[in-house]
C-alpha positions in Angstrom: 2.1 -25.2 -32.0 -1.2 -23.2 -31.6 -1.2 -20.2 -29.9 -4.3 -19.2 -27.9 -6.6 -16.6 -28.4 -5.7 -13.8 -26.9 -8.9 -13.4 -24.5 -7.8 -16.4 -23.0 -5.0 -14.6 -20.6 -7.6 -13.5 -19.0 -8.7 -16.8 -17.6 -5.1 -17.1 -15.8 -5.4 -16.8 -12.0 -2.4 -14.7 -11.8 -3.0 -12.0 -14.7 -7.1 -11.5 -14.0 -6.3 -9.5 -10.7 -3.3 -7.4 -11.6 -5.6 -6.5 -14.6 -8.5 -5.6 -12.4 -6.0 -3.4 -10.2 -4.5 -1.5 -13.2 -8.5 -1.0 -14.1 -9.3 0.3 -10.4 -6.1 2.5 -10.5 -6.9 3.8 -14.3 -10.3 5.0 -12.9 -9.0 6.6 -9.8 -6.4 8.5 -11.8 -9.2 10.0 -14.1 -11.0 10.9 -11.8 -8.9 12.7 -9.4 -7.6 14.8 -12.8 -11.0 15.7 -13.4 -11.2 16.5 -9.3 -8.4 18.7 -10.0 -9.4 20.5 -13.0 -12.8 21.4 -11.8 -10.9 22.9 -8.4 -8.5 24.8 -10.9 -11.8 26.2 -12.7 -13.2 27.2 -10.0 -10.5 28.8 -7.9 -9.1 31.1 -11.4 -13.2 32.0 -12.1 -13.1 29.4 -15.1 -9.7 30.8 -16.3 -8.5 28.5 -19.5 -5.2 29.5 -18.6 -5.1 27.6 -15.1 -6.6 24.6 -16.4 -4.3 24.8 -19.3 -1.4 24.6 -16.6 -2.7 22.3 -14.6 -2.7 19.8 -18.1 0.2 20.8 -19.1 1.8 20.0 -15.3 0.5 16.2 -16.2 1.7 16.0 -19.2 5.4 17.0 -19.0 6.6 14.7 -16.5 5.6 11.6 -19.1 6.5 13.2 -21.6 10.2 14.2 -20.3 10.7 10.7 -19.3 9.6 9.0 -22.4 13.0 9.7 -24.4 15.1 7.8 -22.1 12.9 4.8 -21.5 12.8 4.7 -25.6 16.6 4.8 -25.9 17.3 2.4 -23.0 15.1 -0.1 -24.4 16.5 0.4 -28.0 20.1 -0.2 -26.3 19.0 -3.1 -24.7 17.4 -5.3 -28.1 20.3 -3.6 -30.2 23.0 -5.6 -28.1 21.4 -9.3 -29.0 
């Protein structure tokens, strides 16, 4: 059986709206981060510490939940 090329996934009716929503959401997240960094820089008189704190606060939640997501996915595949 021949597999379809990867670009064909965009031709499916159910996938393309999902992909477009993800693109729009990611763009909004990036614009929001830039705005928050600009506000932090303006309030703190361009202090690098304030901008670093904002970036740190942005990264910590994702990095703290990542180990539990990896362990739960490896546990479910180990049972097979």
